[in-house]
Amino acid sequence: MKFRLPSTIRHDRAGFQDLVELNSKADEIALDEIEIDMGSVTWLDADMCAALGAILYRLSAELNEIKLTGIGPDVEGILSRNGFLSHYGREKTPDRYGTTIPYQRFEVKDDRYFANYIEDQFIHRSEMPSMSTGLQKKFRESVFEIFSNAVIHSQTRMGIFSCGQFFRAKHRLVFTVADLGIGIRRNIEQSRGITMRADDAISWATEGRNTTKNGAIPGGLGLKLLREFITLNKGVLRIVSDAGYWELSGGKTSTFLFGNHFPGTVVNIEINTSDTHSYMLGSELAESEIF
Amino acid sequence: MRFGPKENEMNQGIKLSVFEIVGSPLCVASDDGQKVHDRIAAALKEGRKVSLSFLNITSITSAFLNAAIGQLYGEFSEDAIRASLQVTDTAPDDLALLKRVVDTAKAYFKDREGFSRAVNEVLGDETDAK
């Protein structure tokens, strides 16, 4: 079975829609050969490898043989540098531009491994963008929050996929985490008994004190913290879950309902690396006033 | 013969190092938070005061703090926690995050109590009706 990818796949609503459609078309295929024809692709935002990789991983788990064909030299270059193509029979090439945070798959037990990956591939690399200490800390904690969210809520059995890219000229650092779990809509349905549309479910999860946690350990802060940080940073936060699309940009949110669904959840953060806001400043809290 | 804390040791504080318990400056995983929680909870049950040091910790997530400290509010009263637990060596932004986690945990357990009460009332009503 052959599927052709469109000419551009960016980390925006249209890009996610293309991936959702690919997933839908290939959804029922098992024990077959799946050819992803990339001959028309002239641009693929490298961080989207996390979402594409999750879809392809799920297809290969159905014992399909995945082949990526017709990749042009520019696209092949970036997908080799970030290690994506090494999952599909190519060799990884060194990232001489120093702009990629490699594509990687993690198990849910890999919290520490993920933390070390961020340290090694982002924090301790001199080629990565110069950011204020506070911003760097917030970025690091934000991606940890996203990963923890996937670990705690997704119920994924097929892992968590991540990838990042620094767009130097635009002063933008983009990082994506995708899981192959039950998605936010079904999670709310299971834990709260509330049925809602997939895009409304994402809105619900990002607002107020809403949480799907009901055990001994409280929850419900991760996505709100992300939302607050991205608003202050003037960045963009995009979440795709099930058939829902949710975006925070310029401090405003918008939603969309796709015709098909992503087989899990994708969280994509785009941060403004030239931001000089001092995130190290807390309130005037004293340690004695916390409890 | 039982070897327990001597009377004069009961109110002595215990200093716990998050770095020592987690073994890393990155406090990310809920499982690591659980280890911190288990030490704090064990000490509080022994009637000890706990001083929790965040020295050398560089990153903390809400997931970690929810497991380490948030869940204490489901096991101990707010008064008991306030009287027996203190944190030290925290960065201002980490302290602000901890405050958010604590406030969220208090609300979470209050909501759960309300939810359980409502469920019990409904079940009680049903039982009465039988």
mmCIF file of N, CA and C in Angstrom, chain A residues 186-284:
data_model
loop_
_atom_site.group_PDB
_atom_site.id
_atom_site.type_symbol
_atom_site.label_atom_id
_atom_site.label_comp_id
_atom_site.label_asym_id
_atom_site.label_seq_id
_atom_site.Cartn_x
_atom_site.Cartn_y
_atom_site.Cartn_z
ATOM 1 N N ARG A 186 -11.016 10.527 25.663
ATOM 2 C CA ARG A 186 -11.369 9.241 26.296
ATOM 3 C C ARG A 186 -10.932 9.207 27.754
ATOM 4 N N ASN A 187 -9.825 9.885 28.056
ATOM 5 C CA ASN A 187 -9.350 9.930 29.439
ATOM 6 C C ASN A 187 -10.384 10.619 30.337
ATOM 7 N N ILE A 188 -10.934 11.737 29.844
ATOM 8 C CA ILE A 188 -11.956 12.457 30.615
ATOM 9 C C ILE A 188 -13.204 11.588 30.764
ATOM 10 N N GLU A 189 -13.555 10.913 29.664
ATOM 11 C CA GLU A 189 -14.738 10.051 29.689
ATOM 12 C C GLU A 189 -14.571 8.935 30.727
ATOM 13 N N GLN A 190 -13.381 8.320 30.734
ATOM 14 C CA GLN A 190 -13.136 7.203 31.664
ATOM 15 C C GLN A 190 -13.072 7.655 33.118
ATOM 16 N N SER A 191 -12.375 8.783 33.347
ATOM 17 C CA SER A 191 -12.121 9.169 34.736
ATOM 18 C C SER A 191 -13.226 10.037 35.322
ATOM 19 N N ARG A 192 -13.901 10.816 34.475
ATOM 20 C CA ARG A 192 -14.899 11.748 34.977
ATOM 21 C C ARG A 192 -16.311 11.410 34.531
ATOM 22 N N GLY A 193 -16.415 10.522 33.557
ATOM 23 C CA GLY A 193 -17.730 10.164 33.032
ATOM 24 C C GLY A 193 -18.365 11.283 32.227
ATOM 25 N N ILE A 194 -17.530 12.200 31.752
ATOM 26 C CA ILE A 194 -18.062 13.326 30.960
ATOM 27 C C ILE A 194 -17.752 13.066 29.487
ATOM 28 N N THR A 195 -18.774 13.144 28.653
ATOM 29 C CA THR A 195 -18.566 12.953 27.216
ATOM 30 C C THR A 195 -18.521 14.315 26.541
ATOM 31 N N MET A 196 -17.472 14.539 25.795
ATOM 32 C CA MET A 196 -17.377 15.818 25.077
ATOM 33 C C MET A 196 -16.626 15.632 23.767
ATOM 34 N N ARG A 197 -16.676 16.645 22.917
ATOM 35 C CA ARG A 197 -15.932 16.608 21.656
ATOM 36 C C ARG A 197 -14.443 16.632 21.948
ATOM 37 N N ALA A 198 -13.658 16.088 21.013
ATOM 38 C CA ALA A 198 -12.214 15.972 21.256
ATOM 39 C C ALA A 198 -11.541 17.335 21.424
ATOM 40 N N ASP A 199 -11.993 18.352 20.667
ATOM 41 C CA ASP A 199 -11.360 19.673 20.800
ATOM 42 C C ASP A 199 -11.789 20.337 22.122
ATOM 43 N N ASP A 200 -13.049 20.119 22.504
ATOM 44 C CA ASP A 200 -13.510 20.658 23.796
ATOM 45 C C ASP A 200 -12.776 19.981 24.954
ATOM 46 N N ALA A 201 -12.449 18.703 24.767
ATOM 47 C CA ALA A 201 -11.750 17.960 25.827
ATOM 48 C C ALA A 201 -10.367 18.576 26.083
ATOM 49 N N ILE A 202 -9.690 19.000 25.031
ATOM 50 C CA ILE A 202 -8.365 19.627 25.218
ATOM 51 C C ILE A 202 -8.533 20.948 25.964
ATOM 52 N N SER A 203 -9.547 21.729 25.561
ATOM 53 C CA SER A 203 -9.808 23.000 26.255
ATOM 54 C C SER A 203 -10.056 22.746 27.739
ATOM 55 N N TRP A 204 -10.869 21.742 28.024
ATOM 56 C CA TRP A 204 -11.202 21.390 29.417
ATOM 57 C C TRP A 204 -9.919 21.090 30.210
ATOM 58 N N ALA A 205 -9.028 20.327 29.594
ATOM 59 C CA ALA A 205 -7.809 19.890 30.307
ATOM 60 C C ALA A 205 -6.827 21.032 30.558
ATOM 61 N N THR A 206 -6.982 22.126 29.807
ATOM 62 C CA THR A 206 -6.032 23.229 29.969
ATOM 63 C C THR A 206 -6.579 24.351 30.859
ATOM 64 N N GLU A 207 -7.786 24.139 31.393
ATOM 65 C CA GLU A 207 -8.427 25.236 32.133
ATOM 66 C C GLU A 207 -8.636 24.932 33.617
ATOM 67 N N GLY A 208 -8.626 25.982 34.409
ATOM 68 C CA GLY A 208 -8.993 25.928 35.823
ATOM 69 C C GLY A 208 -8.270 24.845 36.600
ATOM 70 N N ARG A 209 -9.040 24.152 37.442
ATOM 71 C CA ARG A 209 -8.444 23.072 38.235
ATOM 72 C C ARG A 209 -8.882 21.710 37.714
ATOM 73 N N ASN A 210 -9.303 21.689 36.448
ATOM 74 C CA ASN A 210 -9.765 20.425 35.888
ATOM 75 C C ASN A 210 -8.640 19.401 35.881
ATOM 76 N N THR A 211 -8.963 18.195 36.287
ATOM 77 C CA THR A 211 -7.981 17.110 36.257
ATOM 78 C C THR A 211 -8.682 15.788 36.055
ATOM 79 N N THR A 212 -7.993 14.880 35.424
ATOM 80 C CA THR A 212 -8.533 13.526 35.281
ATOM 81 C C THR A 212 -8.009 12.625 36.384
ATOM 82 N N LYS A 213 -7.179 13.175 37.267
ATOM 83 C CA LYS A 213 -6.650 12.364 38.370
ATOM 84 C C LYS A 213 -7.754 12.128 39.402
ATOM 85 N N ASN A 214 -7.835 10.925 39.942
ATOM 86 C CA ASN A 214 -8.755 10.698 41.051
ATOM 87 C C ASN A 214 -8.181 9.720 42.081
ATOM 88 N N GLY A 215 -6.875 9.559 42.087
ATOM 89 C CA GLY A 215 -6.238 8.663 43.047
ATOM 90 C C GLY A 215 -5.637 9.420 44.209
ATOM 91 N N ALA A 216 -4.623 8.813 44.815
ATOM 92 C CA ALA A 216 -4.004 9.385 46.008
ATOM 93 C C ALA A 216 -3.135 10.597 45.691
ATOM 94 N N ILE A 217 -2.657 10.660 44.441
ATOM 95 C CA ILE A 217 -1.771 11.766 44.063
ATOM 96 C C ILE A 217 -2.552 12.802 43.260
ATOM 97 N N PRO A 218 -2.572 14.038 43.719
ATOM 98 C CA PRO A 218 -3.312 15.074 42.979
ATOM 99 C C PRO A 218 -2.631 15.380 41.638
ATOM 100 N N GLY A 219 -3.327 16.108 40.805
ATOM 101 C CA GLY A 219 -2.743 16.469 39.510
ATOM 102 C C GLY A 219 -3.434 17.691 38.952
ATOM 103 N N GLY A 220 -3.264 17.883 37.645
ATOM 104 C CA GLY A 220 -4.021 18.927 36.984
ATOM 105 C C GLY A 220 -3.312 20.256 36.822
ATOM 106 N N LEU A 221 -1.999 20.261 37.054
ATOM 107 C CA LEU A 221 -1.288 21.539 36.925
ATOM 108 C C LEU A 221 -0.456 21.656 35.641
ATOM 109 N N GLY A 222 0.019 20.527 35.134
ATOM 110 C CA GLY A 222 1.009 20.526 34.051
ATOM 111 C C GLY A 222 0.635 21.382 32.850
ATOM 112 N N LEU A 223 -0.555 21.149 32.288
ATOM 113 C CA LEU A 223 -0.946 21.889 31.083
ATOM 114 C C LEU A 223 -1.217 23.359 31.382
ATOM 115 N N LYS A 224 -1.670 23.646 32.614
ATOM 116 C CA LYS A 224 -1.925 25.050 32.974
ATOM 117 C C LYS A 224 -0.605 25.818 33.082
ATOM 118 N N LEU A 225 0.407 25.162 33.654
ATOM 119 C CA LEU A 225 1.721 25.802 33.759
ATOM 120 C C LEU A 225 2.290 26.082 32.375
ATOM 121 N N LEU A 226 2.123 25.109 31.490
ATOM 122 C CA LEU A 226 2.602 25.280 30.109
ATOM 123 C C LEU A 226 1.917 26.466 29.448
ATOM 124 N N ARG A 227 0.614 26.522 29.648
ATOM 125 C CA ARG A 227 -0.196 27.582 29.036
ATOM 126 C C ARG A 227 0.269 28.951 29.529
ATOM 127 N N GLU A 228 0.516 29.053 30.829
ATOM 128 C CA GLU A 228 0.948 30.335 31.401
ATOM 129 C C GLU A 228 2.321 30.746 30.867
ATOM 130 N N PHE A 229 3.228 29.761 30.810
ATOM 131 C CA PHE A 229 4.575 30.054 30.326
ATOM 132 C C PHE A 229 4.568 30.501 28.869
ATOM 133 N N ILE A 230 3.846 29.777 28.029
ATOM 134 C CA ILE A 230 3.821 30.105 26.600
ATOM 135 C C ILE A 230 3.170 31.474 26.372
ATOM 136 N N THR A 231 2.183 31.813 27.175
ATOM 137 C CA THR A 231 1.549 33.131 27.041
ATOM 138 C C THR A 231 2.554 34.234 27.369
ATOM 139 N N LEU A 232 3.279 34.064 28.483
ATOM 140 C CA LEU A 232 4.280 35.065 28.868
ATOM 141 C C LEU A 232 5.397 35.176 27.840
ATOM 142 N N ASN A 233 5.795 34.029 27.315
ATOM 143 C CA ASN A 233 6.916 33.953 26.374
ATOM 144 C C ASN A 233 6.553 34.439 24.965
ATOM 145 N N LYS A 234 5.253 34.619 24.720
ATOM 146 C CA LYS A 234 4.750 34.950 23.374
ATOM 147 C C LYS A 234 5.112 33.858 22.369
ATOM 148 N N GLY A 235 5.023 32.638 22.832
ATOM 149 C CA GLY A 235 5.258 31.485 21.971
ATOM 150 C C GLY A 235 3.938 30.893 21.504
ATOM 151 N N VAL A 236 3.998 29.651 21.083
ATOM 152 C CA VAL A 236 2.802 28.962 20.602
ATOM 153 C C VAL A 236 2.755 27.572 21.240
ATOM 154 N N LEU A 237 1.573 27.177 21.652
ATOM 155 C CA LEU A 237 1.358 25.829 22.190
ATOM 156 C C LEU A 237 0.269 25.177 21.356
ATOM 157 N N ARG A 238 0.585 24.002 20.831
ATOM 158 C CA ARG A 238 -0.408 23.278 20.014
ATOM 159 C C ARG A 238 -0.601 21.896 20.608
ATOM 160 N N ILE A 239 -1.854 21.480 20.704
ATOM 161 C CA ILE A 239 -2.149 20.140 21.211
ATOM 162 C C ILE A 239 -3.099 19.455 20.231
ATOM 163 N N VAL A 240 -2.715 18.254 19.836
ATOM 164 C CA VAL A 240 -3.590 17.427 19.004
ATOM 165 C C VAL A 240 -3.893 16.182 19.812
ATOM 166 N N SER A 241 -5.157 15.861 19.971
ATOM 167 C CA SER A 241 -5.507 14.667 20.716
ATOM 168 C C SER A 241 -6.795 14.116 20.144
ATOM 169 N N ASP A 242 -6.758 12.827 19.768
ATOM 170 C CA ASP A 242 -7.924 12.233 19.125
ATOM 171 C C ASP A 242 -8.222 13.063 17.866
ATOM 172 N N ALA A 243 -9.457 13.539 17.718
ATOM 173 C CA ALA A 243 -9.763 14.357 16.530
ATOM 174 C C ALA A 243 -9.678 15.856 16.844
ATOM 175 N N GLY A 244 -9.168 16.193 18.013
ATOM 176 C CA GLY A 244 -9.172 17.600 18.413
ATOM 177 C C GLY A 244 -7.859 18.316 18.135
ATOM 178 N N TYR A 245 -7.974 19.584 17.777
ATOM 179 C CA TYR A 245 -6.805 20.447 17.615
ATOM 180 C C TYR A 245 -7.039 21.690 18.461
ATOM 181 N N TRP A 246 -6.014 22.067 19.247
ATOM 182 C CA TRP A 246 -6.128 23.221 20.148
ATOM 183 C C TRP A 246 -4.845 24.014 20.018
ATOM 184 N N GLU A 247 -4.983 25.322 19.901
ATOM 185 C CA GLU A 247 -3.773 26.146 19.727
ATOM 186 C C GLU A 247 -3.854 27.390 20.600
ATOM 187 N N LEU A 248 -2.745 27.714 21.218
ATOM 188 C CA LEU A 248 -2.604 28.969 21.963
ATOM 189 C C LEU A 248 -1.523 29.780 21.268
ATOM 190 N N SER A 249 -1.901 30.934 20.774
ATOM 191 C CA SER A 249 -0.938 31.777 20.063
ATOM 192 C C SER A 249 -1.314 33.237 20.305
ATOM 193 N N GLY A 250 -0.326 34.045 20.618
ATOM 194 C CA GLY A 250 -0.625 35.441 20.903
ATOM 195 C C GLY A 250 -1.564 35.600 22.088
ATOM 196 N N GLY A 251 -1.520 34.656 22.988
ATOM 197 C CA GLY A 251 -2.375 34.706 24.183
ATOM 198 C C GLY A 251 -3.805 34.283 23.935
ATOM 199 N N LYS A 252 -4.127 33.934 22.684
ATOM 200 C CA LYS A 252 -5.512 33.549 22.367
ATOM 201 C C LYS A 252 -5.573 32.077 21.957
ATOM 202 N N THR A 253 -6.666 31.435 22.312
ATOM 203 C CA THR A 253 -6.806 30.022 21.957
ATOM 204 C C THR A 253 -7.788 29.852 20.810
ATOM 205 N N SER A 254 -7.557 28.814 20.023
ATOM 206 C CA SER A 254 -8.501 28.450 18.973
ATOM 207 C C SER A 254 -8.549 26.925 18.906
ATOM 208 N N THR A 255 -9.643 26.394 18.433
ATOM 209 C CA THR A 255 -9.795 24.938 18.358
ATOM 210 C C THR A 255 -10.336 24.536 16.994
ATOM 211 N N PHE A 256 -10.171 23.255 16.700
ATOM 212 C CA PHE A 256 -10.671 22.720 15.432
ATOM 213 C C PHE A 256 -10.927 21.232 15.625
ATOM 214 N N LEU A 257 -11.930 20.727 14.933
ATOM 215 C CA LEU A 257 -12.208 19.299 15.009
ATOM 216 C C LEU A 257 -11.882 18.662 13.661
ATOM 217 N N PHE A 258 -10.880 17.757 13.663
ATOM 218 C CA PHE A 258 -10.511 17.069 12.424
ATOM 219 C C PHE A 258 -11.577 16.033 12.073
ATOM 220 N N GLY A 259 -11.583 15.630 10.812
ATOM 221 C CA GLY A 259 -12.503 14.579 10.383
ATOM 222 C C GLY A 259 -12.047 13.200 10.854
ATOM 223 N N ASN A 260 -10.753 13.078 11.147
ATOM 224 C CA ASN A 260 -10.199 11.804 11.605
ATOM 225 C C ASN A 260 -9.402 12.048 12.880
ATOM 226 N N HIS A 261 -8.863 10.970 13.450
ATOM 227 C CA HIS A 261 -8.191 11.170 14.733
ATOM 228 C C HIS A 261 -6.720 10.771 14.692
ATOM 229 N N PHE A 262 -5.962 11.421 15.566
ATOM 230 C CA PHE A 262 -4.578 11.016 15.822
ATOM 231 C C PHE A 262 -4.644 9.904 16.882
ATOM 232 N N PRO A 263 -3.786 8.878 16.739
ATOM 233 C CA PRO A 263 -3.910 7.737 17.674
ATOM 234 C C PRO A 263 -3.235 7.990 19.022
ATOM 235 N N GLY A 264 -3.503 9.110 19.626
ATOM 236 C CA GLY A 264 -2.899 9.465 20.911
ATOM 237 C C GLY A 264 -2.946 10.970 21.072
ATOM 238 N N THR A 265 -1.893 11.520 21.648
ATOM 239 C CA THR A 265 -1.840 12.974 21.890
ATOM 240 C C THR A 265 -0.480 13.514 21.469
ATOM 241 N N VAL A 266 -0.492 14.701 20.873
ATOM 242 C CA VAL A 266 0.741 15.389 20.519
ATOM 243 C C VAL A 266 0.735 16.750 21.204
ATOM 244 N N VAL A 267 1.817 17.079 21.876
ATOM 245 C CA VAL A 267 1.968 18.436 22.433
ATOM 246 C C VAL A 267 3.181 19.058 21.781
ATOM 247 N N ASN A 268 2.976 20.233 21.218
ATOM 248 C CA ASN A 268 4.029 20.919 20.473
ATOM 249 C C ASN A 268 4.208 22.308 21.078
ATOM 250 N N ILE A 269 5.432 22.605 21.560
ATOM 251 C CA ILE A 269 5.653 23.968 22.067
ATOM 252 C C ILE A 269 6.665 24.691 21.180
ATOM 253 N N GLU A 270 6.343 25.934 20.926
ATOM 254 C CA GLU A 270 7.225 26.781 20.125
ATOM 255 C C GLU A 270 7.580 27.977 20.999
ATOM 256 N N ILE A 271 8.838 28.084 21.387
ATOM 257 C CA ILE A 271 9.174 29.183 22.286
ATOM 258 C C ILE A 271 10.030 30.234 21.592
ATOM 259 N N ASN A 272 9.829 31.431 22.051
ATOM 260 C CA ASN A 272 10.541 32.590 21.545
ATOM 261 C C ASN A 272 11.861 32.703 22.324
ATOM 262 N N THR A 273 12.978 32.376 21.664
ATOM 263 C CA THR A 273 14.259 32.288 22.383
ATOM 264 C C THR A 273 14.866 33.658 22.689
ATOM 265 N N SER A 274 14.329 34.706 22.070
ATOM 266 C CA SER A 274 14.872 36.039 22.344
ATOM 267 C C SER A 274 14.147 36.728 23.507
ATOM 268 N N ASP A 275 13.253 35.994 24.133
ATOM 269 C CA ASP A 275 12.466 36.497 25.265
ATOM 270 C C ASP A 275 13.403 36.846 26.430
ATOM 271 N N THR A 276 13.271 38.041 26.964
ATOM 272 C CA THR A 276 14.138 38.444 28.084
ATOM 273 C C THR A 276 13.379 38.510 29.414
ATOM 274 N N HIS A 277 12.156 38.050 29.422
ATOM 275 C CA HIS A 277 11.358 38.024 30.655
ATOM 276 C C HIS A 277 12.121 37.239 31.727
ATOM 277 N N SER A 278 12.119 37.759 32.947
ATOM 278 C CA SER A 278 12.855 37.072 34.009
ATOM 279 C C SER A 278 11.968 36.052 34.699
ATOM 280 N N TYR A 279 12.163 34.790 34.324
ATOM 281 C CA TYR A 279 11.322 33.741 34.895
ATOM 282 C C TYR A 279 11.836 33.270 36.248
ATOM 283 N N MET A 280 13.008 33.734 36.635
ATOM 284 C CA MET A 280 13.575 33.294 37.909
ATOM 285 C C MET A 280 12.897 33.978 39.092
ATOM 286 N N LEU A 281 12.230 35.085 38.812
ATOM 287 C CA LEU A 281 11.608 35.811 39.911
ATOM 288 C C LEU A 281 10.336 35.111 40.361
ATOM 289 N N GLY A 282 10.258 34.779 41.611
ATOM 290 C CA GLY A 282 9.025 34.228 42.144
ATOM 291 C C GLY A 282 8.240 35.348 42.785
ATOM 292 N N SER A 283 7.201 34.992 43.482
ATOM 293 C CA SER A 283 6.497 36.018 44.228
ATOM 294 C C SER A 283 7.275 36.274 45.511
ATOM 295 N N GLU A 284 6.702 37.002 46.408
ATOM 296 C CA GLU A 284 7.401 37.327 47.653
ATOM 297 C C GLU A 284 7.176 36.253 48.707
#
